[in-house]
Structure formats: C-alpha cells, structure tokens
PDB file of N, CA and C in Angstrom:
ATOM      1  N   MET Q   1      65.317-224.749 -32.129  1.00 64.00           N
ATOM      2  CA  MET Q   1      66.136-225.090 -33.507  1.00 64.00           C
ATOM      3  C   MET Q   1      64.895-226.407 -33.443  1.00 64.00           C
ATOM      4  N   GLU Q   2      65.163-226.113 -35.591  1.00 78.00           N
ATOM      5  CA  GLU Q   2      64.402-226.991 -35.939  1.00 78.00           C
ATOM      6  C   GLU Q   2      65.011-228.534 -35.523  1.00 78.00           C
ATOM      7  N   GLU Q   3      64.583-229.986 -35.200  1.00 92.00           N
ATOM      8  CA  GLU Q   3      65.134-231.102 -36.075  1.00 92.00           C
ATOM      9  C   GLU Q   3      65.326-231.105 -37.589  1.00 92.00           C
ATOM     10  N   LEU Q   4      66.223-231.657 -38.098  1.00 95.00           N
ATOM     11  CA  LEU Q   4      66.001-232.238 -39.237  1.00 95.00           C
ATOM     12  C   LEU Q   4      66.838-233.459 -39.598  1.00 95.00           C
ATOM     13  N   LEU Q   5      66.035-234.811 -40.709  1.00 95.00           N
ATOM     14  CA  LEU Q   5      66.654-235.419 -40.129  1.00 95.00           C
ATOM     15  C   LEU Q   5      67.317-235.709 -41.317  1.00 95.00           C
ATOM     16  N   SER Q   6      68.569-236.868 -41.250  1.00 96.00           N
ATOM     17  CA  SER Q   6      68.722-237.194 -42.859  1.00 96.00           C
ATOM     18  C   SER Q   6      68.689-238.732 -43.122  1.00 96.00           C
ATOM     19  N   ILE Q   7      68.406-238.002 -44.647  1.00 96.00           N
ATOM     20  CA  ILE Q   7      68.018-238.549 -44.762  1.00 96.00           C
ATOM     21  C   ILE Q   7      68.371-239.575 -46.453  1.00 96.00           C
ATOM     22  N   HIS Q   8      68.811-240.945 -46.800  1.00 96.00           N
ATOM     23  CA  HIS Q   8      69.087-241.412 -47.594  1.00 96.00           C
ATOM     24  C   HIS Q   8      68.263-242.090 -48.723  1.00 96.00           C
ATOM     25  N   LEU Q   9      69.122-241.566 -49.878  1.00 96.00           N
ATOM     26  CA  LEU Q   9      67.773-242.281 -50.805  1.00 96.00           C
ATOM     27  C   LEU Q   9      68.986-242.607 -51.799  1.00 96.00           C
ATOM     28  N   LYS Q  10      68.892-243.558 -53.533  1.00 95.00           N
ATOM     29  CA  LYS Q  10      69.474-243.723 -54.100  1.00 95.00           C
ATOM     30  C   LYS Q  10      68.662-243.627 -55.662  1.00 95.00           C
ATOM     31  N   ILE Q  11      69.184-242.754 -55.918  1.00 93.00           N
ATOM     32  CA  ILE Q  11      68.680-242.246 -57.808  1.00 93.00           C
ATOM     33  C   ILE Q  11      69.507-242.753 -58.349  1.00 93.00           C
ATOM     34  N   ALA Q  12      69.155-243.034 -59.496  1.00 90.00           N
ATOM     35  CA  ALA Q  12      69.091-243.310 -61.280  1.00 90.00           C
ATOM     36  C   ALA Q  12      71.330-243.149 -60.221  1.00 90.00           C
ATOM     37  N   ASP Q  13      71.768-244.429 -60.240  1.00 88.00           N
ATOM     38  CA  ASP Q  13      72.713-245.301 -59.284  1.00 88.00           C
ATOM     39  C   ASP Q  13      73.375-244.766 -58.534  1.00 88.00           C
ATOM     40  N   ARG Q  14      73.194-243.743 -57.993  1.00 93.00           N
ATOM     41  CA  ARG Q  14      74.104-242.205 -57.871  1.00 93.00           C
ATOM     42  C   ARG Q  14      72.704-242.299 -56.096  1.00 93.00           C
ATOM     43  N   ASP Q  15      73.928-242.329 -54.862  1.00 96.00           N
ATOM     44  CA  ASP Q  15      72.751-241.794 -53.326  1.00 96.00           C
ATOM     45  C   ASP Q  15      73.065-239.997 -53.236  1.00 96.00           C
ATOM     46  N   TYR Q  16      72.218-239.554 -52.025  1.00 96.00           N
ATOM     47  CA  TYR Q  16      71.946-239.131 -51.934  1.00 96.00           C
ATOM     48  C   TYR Q  16      71.750-239.238 -50.851  1.00 96.00           C
ATOM     49  N   THR Q  17      72.371-237.958 -49.438  1.00 96.00           N
ATOM     50  CA  THR Q  17      71.245-237.202 -48.717  1.00 96.00           C
ATOM     51  C   THR Q  17      70.652-236.030 -48.510  1.00 96.00           C
ATOM     52  N   PHE Q  18      69.863-236.035 -48.242  1.00 95.00           N
ATOM     53  CA  PHE Q  18      68.815-234.836 -48.043  1.00 95.00           C
ATOM     54  C   PHE Q  18      68.437-234.506 -46.751  1.00 95.00           C
ATOM     55  N   LYS Q  19      68.856-233.671 -46.147  1.00 95.00           N
ATOM     56  CA  LYS Q  19      68.859-233.380 -44.572  1.00 95.00           C
ATOM     57  C   LYS Q  19      66.973-232.547 -44.926  1.00 95.00           C
ATOM     58  N   SER Q  20      65.852-233.046 -44.302  1.00 94.00           N
ATOM     59  CA  SER Q  20      64.766-232.719 -44.071  1.00 94.00           C
ATOM     60  C   SER Q  20      63.975-233.185 -42.545  1.00 94.00           C
ATOM     61  N   PRO Q  21      63.498-231.747 -42.640  1.00 95.00           N
ATOM     62  CA  PRO Q  21      62.896-231.260 -41.432  1.00 95.00           C
ATOM     63  C   PRO Q  21      61.220-233.120 -41.090  1.00 95.00           C
ATOM     64  N   PRO Q  22      60.679-233.399 -39.814  1.00 94.00           N
ATOM     65  CA  PRO Q  22      59.932-234.882 -39.809  1.00 94.00           C
ATOM     66  C   PRO Q  22      59.081-235.140 -41.004  1.00 94.00           C
ATOM     67  N   GLU Q  23      58.451-233.261 -41.213  1.00 95.00           N
ATOM     68  CA  GLU Q  23      57.558-233.261 -41.299  1.00 95.00           C
ATOM     69  C   GLU Q  23      57.506-233.313 -43.084  1.00 95.00           C
ATOM     70  N   GLU Q  24      58.696-233.389 -43.874  1.00 96.00           N
ATOM     71  CA  GLU Q  24      59.319-233.436 -45.427  1.00 96.00           C
ATOM     72  C   GLU Q  24      58.806-235.091 -45.866  1.00 96.00           C
ATOM     73  N   GLU Q  25      59.096-235.622 -44.478  1.00 95.00           N
ATOM     74  CA  GLU Q  25      60.048-237.017 -44.714  1.00 95.00           C
ATOM     75  C   GLU Q  25      58.795-237.939 -45.993  1.00 95.00           C
ATOM     76  N   THR Q  26      57.729-237.873 -45.694  1.00 96.00           N
ATOM     77  CA  THR Q  26      56.613-238.657 -46.831  1.00 96.00           C
ATOM     78  C   THR Q  26      56.953-238.603 -47.480  1.00 96.00           C
ATOM     79  N   MET Q  27      56.737-237.651 -47.891  1.00 96.00           N
ATOM     80  CA  MET Q  27      56.985-236.464 -49.844  1.00 96.00           C
ATOM     81  C   MET Q  27      58.337-236.486 -50.226  1.00 96.00           C
ATOM     82  N   LEU Q  28      59.349-236.074 -49.370  1.00 96.00           N
ATOM     83  CA  LEU Q  28      60.627-236.902 -50.152  1.00 96.00           C
ATOM     84  C   LEU Q  28      61.119-238.463 -50.437  1.00 96.00           C
ATOM     85  N   ARG Q  29      60.296-239.432 -49.904  1.00 96.00           N
ATOM     86  CA  ARG Q  29      60.513-240.284 -49.761  1.00 96.00           C
ATOM     87  C   ARG Q  29      59.279-240.624 -50.537  1.00 96.00           C
ATOM     88  N   GLU Q  30      57.826-240.076 -51.259  1.00 97.00           N
ATOM     89  CA  GLU Q  30      57.405-240.262 -52.041  1.00 97.00           C
ATOM     90  C   GLU Q  30      57.548-239.991 -53.496  1.00 97.00           C
ATOM     91  N   ALA Q  31      58.572-238.432 -53.400  1.00 96.00           N
ATOM     92  CA  ALA Q  31      59.023-237.735 -54.758  1.00 96.00           C
ATOM     93  C   ALA Q  31      60.815-239.350 -54.809  1.00 96.00           C
ATOM     94  N   TRP Q  32      60.541-239.316 -54.375  1.00 96.00           N
ATOM     95  CA  TRP Q  32      62.011-240.641 -54.739  1.00 96.00           C
ATOM     96  C   TRP Q  32      61.657-242.134 -55.569  1.00 96.00           C
ATOM     97  N   ARG Q  33      60.733-242.196 -54.607  1.00 97.00           N
ATOM     98  CA  ARG Q  33      59.504-243.266 -56.100  1.00 97.00           C
ATOM     99  C   ARG Q  33      59.188-242.620 -56.643  1.00 97.00           C
ATOM    100  N   LEU Q  34      58.767-242.072 -57.186  1.00 96.00           N
ATOM    101  CA  LEU Q  34      57.543-241.418 -58.451  1.00 96.00           C
ATOM    102  C   LEU Q  34      59.464-241.103 -59.440  1.00 96.00           C
ATOM    103  N   ILE Q  35      60.427-240.619 -59.036  1.00 96.00           N
ATOM    104  CA  ILE Q  35      61.378-241.079 -59.809  1.00 96.00           C
ATOM    105  C   ILE Q  35      61.950-241.608 -60.146  1.00 96.00           C
ATOM    106  N   ARG Q  36      61.907-242.849 -59.319  1.00 96.00           N
ATOM    107  CA  ARG Q  36      62.180-244.314 -59.683  1.00 96.00           C
ATOM    108  C   ARG Q  36      61.285-245.037 -60.480  1.00 96.00           C
ATOM    109  N   ASP Q  37      60.553-244.502 -60.035  1.00 96.00           N
ATOM    110  CA  ASP Q  37      59.858-245.416 -60.554  1.00 96.00           C
ATOM    111  C   ASP Q  37      59.621-244.215 -63.149  1.00 96.00           C
ATOM    112  N   ARG Q  38      60.024-243.719 -63.212  1.00 96.00           N
ATOM    113  CA  ARG Q  38      60.315-242.746 -64.310  1.00 96.00           C
ATOM    114  C   ARG Q  38      61.356-243.130 -65.014  1.00 96.00           C
ATOM    115  N   VAL Q  39      62.460-243.274 -63.983  1.00 96.00           N
ATOM    116  CA  VAL Q  39      63.693-243.788 -64.515  1.00 96.00           C
ATOM    117  C   VAL Q  39      63.695-245.383 -64.506  1.00 96.00           C
ATOM    118  N   GLU Q  40      62.885-245.832 -64.200  1.00 96.00           N
ATOM    119  CA  GLU Q  40      62.604-247.454 -64.684  1.00 96.00           C
ATOM    120  C   GLU Q  40      61.763-247.320 -65.739  1.00 96.00           C
ATOM    121  N   VAL Q  41      61.009-246.840 -66.133  1.00 96.00           N
ATOM    122  CA  VAL Q  41      59.935-246.624 -67.339  1.00 96.00           C
ATOM    123  C   VAL Q  41      60.917-246.080 -68.394  1.00 96.00           C
ATOM    124  N   HIS Q  42      61.804-244.810 -68.524  1.00 96.00           N
ATOM    125  CA  HIS Q  42      62.526-244.478 -69.811  1.00 96.00           C
ATOM    126  C   HIS Q  42      63.879-246.234 -69.692  1.00 96.00           C
ATOM    127  N   ARG Q  43      64.389-246.404 -68.792  1.00 95.00           N
ATOM    128  CA  ARG Q  43      64.956-247.206 -68.846  1.00 95.00           C
ATOM    129  C   ARG Q  43      64.602-247.939 -69.882  1.00 95.00           C
ATOM    130  N   ASN Q  44      63.607-249.258 -69.428  1.00 96.00           N
ATOM    131  CA  ASN Q  44      62.778-249.723 -70.122  1.00 96.00           C
ATOM    132  C   ASN Q  44      62.149-249.556 -71.597  1.00 96.00           C
ATOM    133  N   ARG Q  45      62.229-247.971 -71.769  1.00 96.00           N
ATOM    134  CA  ARG Q  45      62.854-247.987 -73.436  1.00 96.00           C
ATOM    135  C   ARG Q  45      63.571-248.147 -74.187  1.00 96.00           C
ATOM    136  N   GLY Q  46      64.746-248.543 -73.322  1.00 96.00           N
ATOM    137  CA  GLY Q  46      66.424-248.266 -74.104  1.00 96.00           C
ATOM    138  C   GLY Q  46      67.123-247.457 -73.499  1.00 96.00           C
ATOM    139  N   MET Q  47      66.630-245.938 -73.015  1.00 94.00           N
ATOM    140  CA  MET Q  47      68.125-245.157 -72.430  1.00 94.00           C
ATOM    141  C   MET Q  47      68.995-245.950 -71.410  1.00 94.00           C
ATOM    142  N   ARG Q  48      69.523-245.262 -71.906  1.00 92.00           N
ATOM    143  CA  ARG Q  48      70.513-246.403 -70.631  1.00 92.00           C
ATOM    144  C   ARG Q  48      71.689-244.822 -69.926  1.00 92.00           C
ATOM    145  N   ASP Q  49      71.466-243.440 -70.968  1.00 95.00           N
ATOM    146  CA  ASP Q  49      72.121-242.732 -70.268  1.00 95.00           C
ATOM    147  C   ASP Q  49      72.007-242.217 -69.377  1.00 95.00           C
ATOM    148  N   THR Q  50      71.702-241.522 -68.439  1.00 94.00           N
ATOM    149  CA  THR Q  50      71.544-241.366 -66.637  1.00 94.00           C
ATOM    150  C   THR Q  50      71.234-239.842 -66.390  1.00 94.00           C
ATOM    151  N   GLN Q  51      71.725-239.018 -67.406  1.00 95.00           N
ATOM    152  CA  GLN Q  51      71.986-238.219 -67.668  1.00 95.00           C
ATOM    153  C   GLN Q  51      70.551-237.462 -68.546  1.00 95.00           C
ATOM    154  N   ASP Q  52      70.180-237.708 -69.872  1.00 96.00           N
ATOM    155  CA  ASP Q  52      69.714-238.056 -70.543  1.00 96.00           C
ATOM    156  C   ASP Q  52      67.395-238.618 -69.663  1.00 96.00           C
ATOM    157  N   VAL Q  53      68.032-239.181 -68.866  1.00 96.00           N
ATOM    158  CA  VAL Q  53      67.040-239.661 -68.570  1.00 96.00           C
ATOM    159  C   VAL Q  53      66.312-239.019 -67.369  1.00 96.00           C
ATOM    160  N   MET Q  54      67.226-238.572 -66.821  1.00 96.00           N
ATOM    161  CA  MET Q  54      66.979-237.665 -65.173  1.00 96.00           C
ATOM    162  C   MET Q  54      66.593-236.305 -66.448  1.00 96.00           C
ATOM    163  N   ALA Q  55      67.399-235.492 -67.437  1.00 97.00           N
ATOM    164  CA  ALA Q  55      67.179-234.726 -68.199  1.00 97.00           C
ATOM    165  C   ALA Q  55      65.166-234.801 -68.469  1.00 97.00           C
ATOM    166  N   LEU Q  56      65.392-235.559 -69.662  1.00 96.00           N
ATOM    167  CA  LEU Q  56      62.777-236.183 -68.756  1.00 96.00           C
ATOM    168  C   LEU Q  56      63.030-236.548 -68.329  1.00 96.00           C
ATOM    169  N   ILE Q  57      62.651-237.068 -67.041  1.00 97.00           N
ATOM    170  CA  ILE Q  57      62.735-236.606 -65.746  1.00 97.00           C
ATOM    171  C   ILE Q  57      62.250-235.135 -65.621  1.00 97.00           C
ATOM    172  N   ALA Q  58      62.913-234.700 -65.466  1.00 97.00           N
ATOM    173  CA  ALA Q  58      62.852-233.099 -64.423  1.00 97.00           C
ATOM    174  C   ALA Q  58      61.753-231.837 -65.658  1.00 97.00           C
ATOM    175  N   ILE Q  59      62.053-232.769 -67.281  1.00 97.00           N
ATOM    176  CA  ILE Q  59      60.544-231.750 -68.346  1.00 97.00           C
ATOM    177  C   ILE Q  59      59.222-232.207 -68.122  1.00 97.00           C
ATOM    178  N   GLU Q  60      59.458-233.918 -67.200  1.00 97.00           N
ATOM    179  CA  GLU Q  60      58.235-234.442 -66.990  1.00 97.00           C
ATOM    180  C   GLU Q  60      57.771-233.736 -65.487  1.00 97.00           C
ATOM    181  N   CYS Q  61      58.497-233.455 -65.181  1.00 96.00           N
ATOM    182  CA  CYS Q  61      57.646-233.022 -63.957  1.00 96.00           C
ATOM    183  C   CYS Q  61      57.933-231.409 -63.838  1.00 96.00           C
ATOM    184  N   LEU Q  62      57.795-231.104 -64.569  1.00 97.00           N
ATOM    185  CA  LEU Q  62      57.260-228.866 -64.946  1.00 97.00           C
ATOM    186  C   LEU Q  62      56.632-229.500 -65.532  1.00 97.00           C
ATOM    187  N   VAL Q  63      55.977-229.850 -66.426  1.00 98.00           N
ATOM    188  CA  VAL Q  63      55.539-229.972 -67.231  1.00 98.00           C
ATOM    189  C   VAL Q  63      53.949-229.933 -66.243  1.00 98.00           C
ATOM    190  N   THR Q  64      54.191-230.827 -65.660  1.00 97.00           N
ATOM    191  CA  THR Q  64      52.800-230.804 -64.880  1.00 97.00           C
ATOM    192  C   THR Q  64      52.219-230.735 -63.541  1.00 97.00           C
ATOM    193  N   SER Q  65      53.980-229.680 -63.386  1.00 97.00           N
ATOM    194  CA  SER Q  65      53.302-228.115 -62.121  1.00 97.00           C
ATOM    195  C   SER Q  65      52.935-227.194 -63.121  1.00 97.00           C
ATOM    196  N   LEU Q  66      53.522-226.546 -64.561  1.00 98.00           N
ATOM    197  CA  LEU Q  66      52.475-226.434 -64.860  1.00 98.00           C
ATOM    198  C   LEU Q  66      51.953-226.305 -65.185  1.00 98.00           C
ATOM    199  N   LYS Q  67      51.451-227.620 -65.482  1.00 98.00           N
ATOM    200  CA  LYS Q  67      49.745-228.230 -66.129  1.00 98.00           C
ATOM    201  C   LYS Q  67      48.905-227.414 -64.168  1.00 98.00           C
ATOM    202  N   SER Q  68      49.189-227.755 -63.530  1.00 98.00           N
ATOM    203  CA  SER Q  68      48.814-227.852 -61.800  1.00 98.00           C
ATOM    204  C   SER Q  68      48.177-226.812 -61.548  1.00 98.00           C
ATOM    205  N   ASP Q  69      49.672-225.801 -61.743  1.00 98.00           N
ATOM    206  CA  ASP Q  69      49.232-224.203 -61.720  1.00 98.00           C
ATOM    207  C   ASP Q  69      47.991-224.353 -62.354  1.00 98.00           C
ATOM    208  N   GLU Q  70      48.301-224.113 -63.634  1.00 98.00           N
ATOM    209  CA  GLU Q  70      47.806-223.271 -64.861  1.00 98.00           C
ATOM    210  C   GLU Q  70      45.335-223.689 -63.984  1.00 98.00           C
ATOM    211  N   GLN Q  71      45.624-225.228 -63.973  1.00 98.00           N
ATOM    212  CA  GLN Q  71      44.301-226.074 -63.407  1.00 98.00           C
ATOM    213  C   GLN Q  71      43.804-225.029 -62.007  1.00 98.00           C
ATOM    214  N   SER Q  72      45.022-224.740 -61.075  1.00 98.00           N
ATOM    215  CA  SER Q  72      44.762-223.554 -59.895  1.00 98.00           C
ATOM    216  C   SER Q  72      44.015-222.223 -60.052  1.00 98.00           C
ATOM    217  N   ARG Q  73      44.730-221.964 -61.356  1.00 98.00           N
ATOM    218  CA  ARG Q  73      44.637-220.451 -61.141  1.00 98.00           C
ATOM    219  C   ARG Q  73      42.729-220.774 -62.095  1.00 98.00           C
ATOM    220  N   GLN Q  74      42.739-221.493 -62.849  1.00 98.00           N
ATOM    221  CA  GLN Q  74      41.084-222.307 -63.519  1.00 98.00           C
ATOM    222  C   GLN Q  74      40.077-222.265 -62.530  1.00 98.00           C
ATOM    223  N   LEU Q  75      40.936-222.724 -61.407  1.00 98.00           N
ATOM    224  CA  LEU Q  75      40.098-223.169 -60.366  1.00 98.00           C
ATOM    225  C   LEU Q  75      39.327-221.961 -59.637  1.00 98.00           C
ATOM    226  N   GLN Q  76      40.514-221.359 -59.118  1.00 98.00           N
ATOM    227  CA  GLN Q  76      40.709-219.618 -57.801  1.00 98.00           C
ATOM    228  C   GLN Q  76      40.147-219.147 -59.284  1.00 98.00           C
ATOM    229  N   ASN Q  77      39.929-218.552 -60.437  1.00 98.00           N
ATOM    230  CA  ASN Q  77      39.242-217.828 -61.221  1.00 98.00           C
ATOM    231  C   ASN Q  77      36.958-218.405 -61.197  1.00 98.00           C
ATOM    232  N   ARG Q  78      37.405-219.324 -61.383  1.00 98.00           N
ATOM    233  CA  ARG Q  78      36.051-219.439 -61.049  1.00 98.00           C
ATOM    234  C   ARG Q  78      35.479-219.374 -59.945  1.00 98.00           C
ATOM    235  N   VAL Q  79      36.191-220.111 -58.751  1.00 98.00           N
ATOM    236  CA  VAL Q  79      35.125-219.391 -57.505  1.00 98.00           C
ATOM    237  C   VAL Q  79      35.507-218.302 -57.350  1.00 98.00           C
ATOM    238  N   TYR Q  80      36.698-217.279 -57.631  1.00 98.00           N
ATOM    239  CA  TYR Q  80      35.894-215.904 -57.340  1.00 98.00           C
ATOM    240  C   TYR Q  80      34.128-215.567 -58.787  1.00 98.00           C
ATOM    241  N   ASP Q  81      34.742-215.771 -58.848  1.00 97.00           N
ATOM    242  CA  ASP Q  81      33.537-215.466 -60.557  1.00 97.00           C
ATOM    243  C   ASP Q  81      32.144-215.890 -59.342  1.00 97.00           C
ATOM    244  N   LYS Q  82      32.906-217.200 -58.520  1.00 98.00           N
ATOM    245  CA  LYS Q  82      30.487-217.169 -58.527  1.00 98.00           C
ATOM    246  C   LYS Q  82      30.676-216.199 -57.109  1.00 98.00           C
ATOM    247  N   VAL Q  83      31.656-216.914 -55.812  1.00 98.00           N
ATOM    248  CA  VAL Q  83      31.968-215.124 -54.837  1.00 98.00           C
ATOM    249  C   VAL Q  83      31.382-214.070 -55.630  1.00 98.00           C
ATOM    250  N   ALA Q  84      32.028-213.833 -56.718  1.00 97.00           N
ATOM    251  CA  ALA Q  84      31.813-212.421 -56.556  1.00 97.00           C
ATOM    252  C   ALA Q  84      29.974-212.190 -56.930  1.00 97.00           C
ATOM    253  N   LYS Q  85      29.610-213.441 -58.800  1.00 97.00           N
ATOM    254  CA  LYS Q  85      27.500-213.642 -58.546  1.00 97.00           C
ATOM    255  C   LYS Q  85      27.085-213.245 -57.052  1.00 97.00           C
ATOM    256  N   LEU Q  86      27.358-213.862 -56.194  1.00 96.00           N
ATOM    257  CA  LEU Q  86      27.415-214.221 -54.526  1.00 96.00           C
ATOM    258  C   LEU Q  86      26.113-213.044 -54.358  1.00 96.00           C
ATOM    259  N   ASN Q  87      27.457-211.624 -54.183  1.00 96.00           N
ATOM    260  CA  ASN Q  87      28.536-210.370 -53.167  1.00 96.00           C
ATOM    261  C   ASN Q  87      27.030-209.753 -53.810  1.00 96.00           C
ATOM    262  N   GLN Q  88      27.039-210.151 -55.535  1.00 96.00           N
ATOM    263  CA  GLN Q  88      26.047-209.460 -56.054  1.00 96.00           C
ATOM    264  C   GLN Q  88      24.386-209.714 -55.928  1.00 96.00           C
ATOM    265  N   LEU Q  89      24.584-210.613 -56.353  1.00 94.00           N
ATOM    266  CA  LEU Q  89      22.619-210.753 -54.943  1.00 94.00           C
ATOM    267  C   LEU Q  89      22.304-211.056 -54.388  1.00 94.00           C
ATOM    268  N   VAL Q  90      23.486-211.223 -53.402  1.00 94.00           N
ATOM    269  CA  VAL Q  90      23.087-210.513 -51.792  1.00 94.00           C
ATOM    270  C   VAL Q  90      23.116-209.411 -51.930  1.00 94.00           C
ATOM    271  N   ILE Q  91      24.404-208.237 -52.235  1.00 93.00           N
ATOM    272  CA  ILE Q  91      23.807-207.055 -52.439  1.00 93.00           C
ATOM    273  C   ILE Q  91      22.033-206.131 -53.339  1.00 93.00           C
ATOM    274  N   SER Q  92      22.410-206.639 -54.561  1.00 92.00           N
ATOM    275  CA  SER Q  92      20.589-206.180 -54.756  1.00 92.00           C
ATOM    276  C   SER Q  92      19.697-207.050 -53.694  1.00 92.00           C
ATOM    277  N   THR Q  93      20.119-208.167 -53.104  1.00 91.00           N
ATOM    278  CA  THR Q  93      18.458-208.524 -52.641  1.00 91.00           C
ATOM    279  C   THR Q  93      19.007-207.584 -51.418  1.00 91.00           C
ATOM    280  N   LEU Q  94      20.106-206.715 -50.130  1.00 90.00           N
ATOM    281  CA  LEU Q  94      19.635-206.236 -49.118  1.00 90.00           C
ATOM    282  C   LEU Q  94      19.160-204.743 -49.897  1.00 90.00           C
ATOM    283  N   ALA Q  95      19.566-204.622 -51.362  1.00 77.00           N
ATOM    284  CA  ALA Q  95      18.347-203.209 -51.947  1.00 77.00           C
ATOM    285  C   ALA Q  95      17.702-202.395 -51.774  1.00 77.00           C
TER     286      ALA Q  95
END
C-alpha cells in the first residue's frame, strides 16, 4: 500500500489538506506557490473577491494548459513528419 503524505496549504485565506504520494509533493507545493503568486497579482490589481480571483486563476491555468497541449501536438507532428521522411529516405536507399 502506497504511503500518502498529508500536506497542509493555505490558498486564498483558506486552509486545505491534500493527501499526496511523496513523489508528487514537490509539484503540489510548486502549484501552490504559483496559485499564491497569481492571487497576489490579482489582489494588487484591486480585486478583492476571492471567488472572482480563483475563477480568473482557473481560466488562466486552463488557457496555459491548452496552449501547452497544442504546442506538444505541433511538436509531435513535426517529429512524426521528420521520422516519416527519414524512413522514406532509408527505404529508397535500400531499394
């Protein structure tokens, strides 16, 4: 049975407890740091409603994720095209 860590984090004035495998603790804490920084940015811009701040952060995170997914797809397509061209070159050389 895998051991889970109990990690306590404060996000936008609320305390949360996460159960996390030890190998994910660093990523969880980095995600917490990034959210904390984004909360601070929005509050410095005058936004005080926590629900509004968290909604904006959620949208920002999803847009970033979608952009990253698209970049990964484009990179995979370029790699696939290069491999296909190399394959054709090898086949034509061997024929």
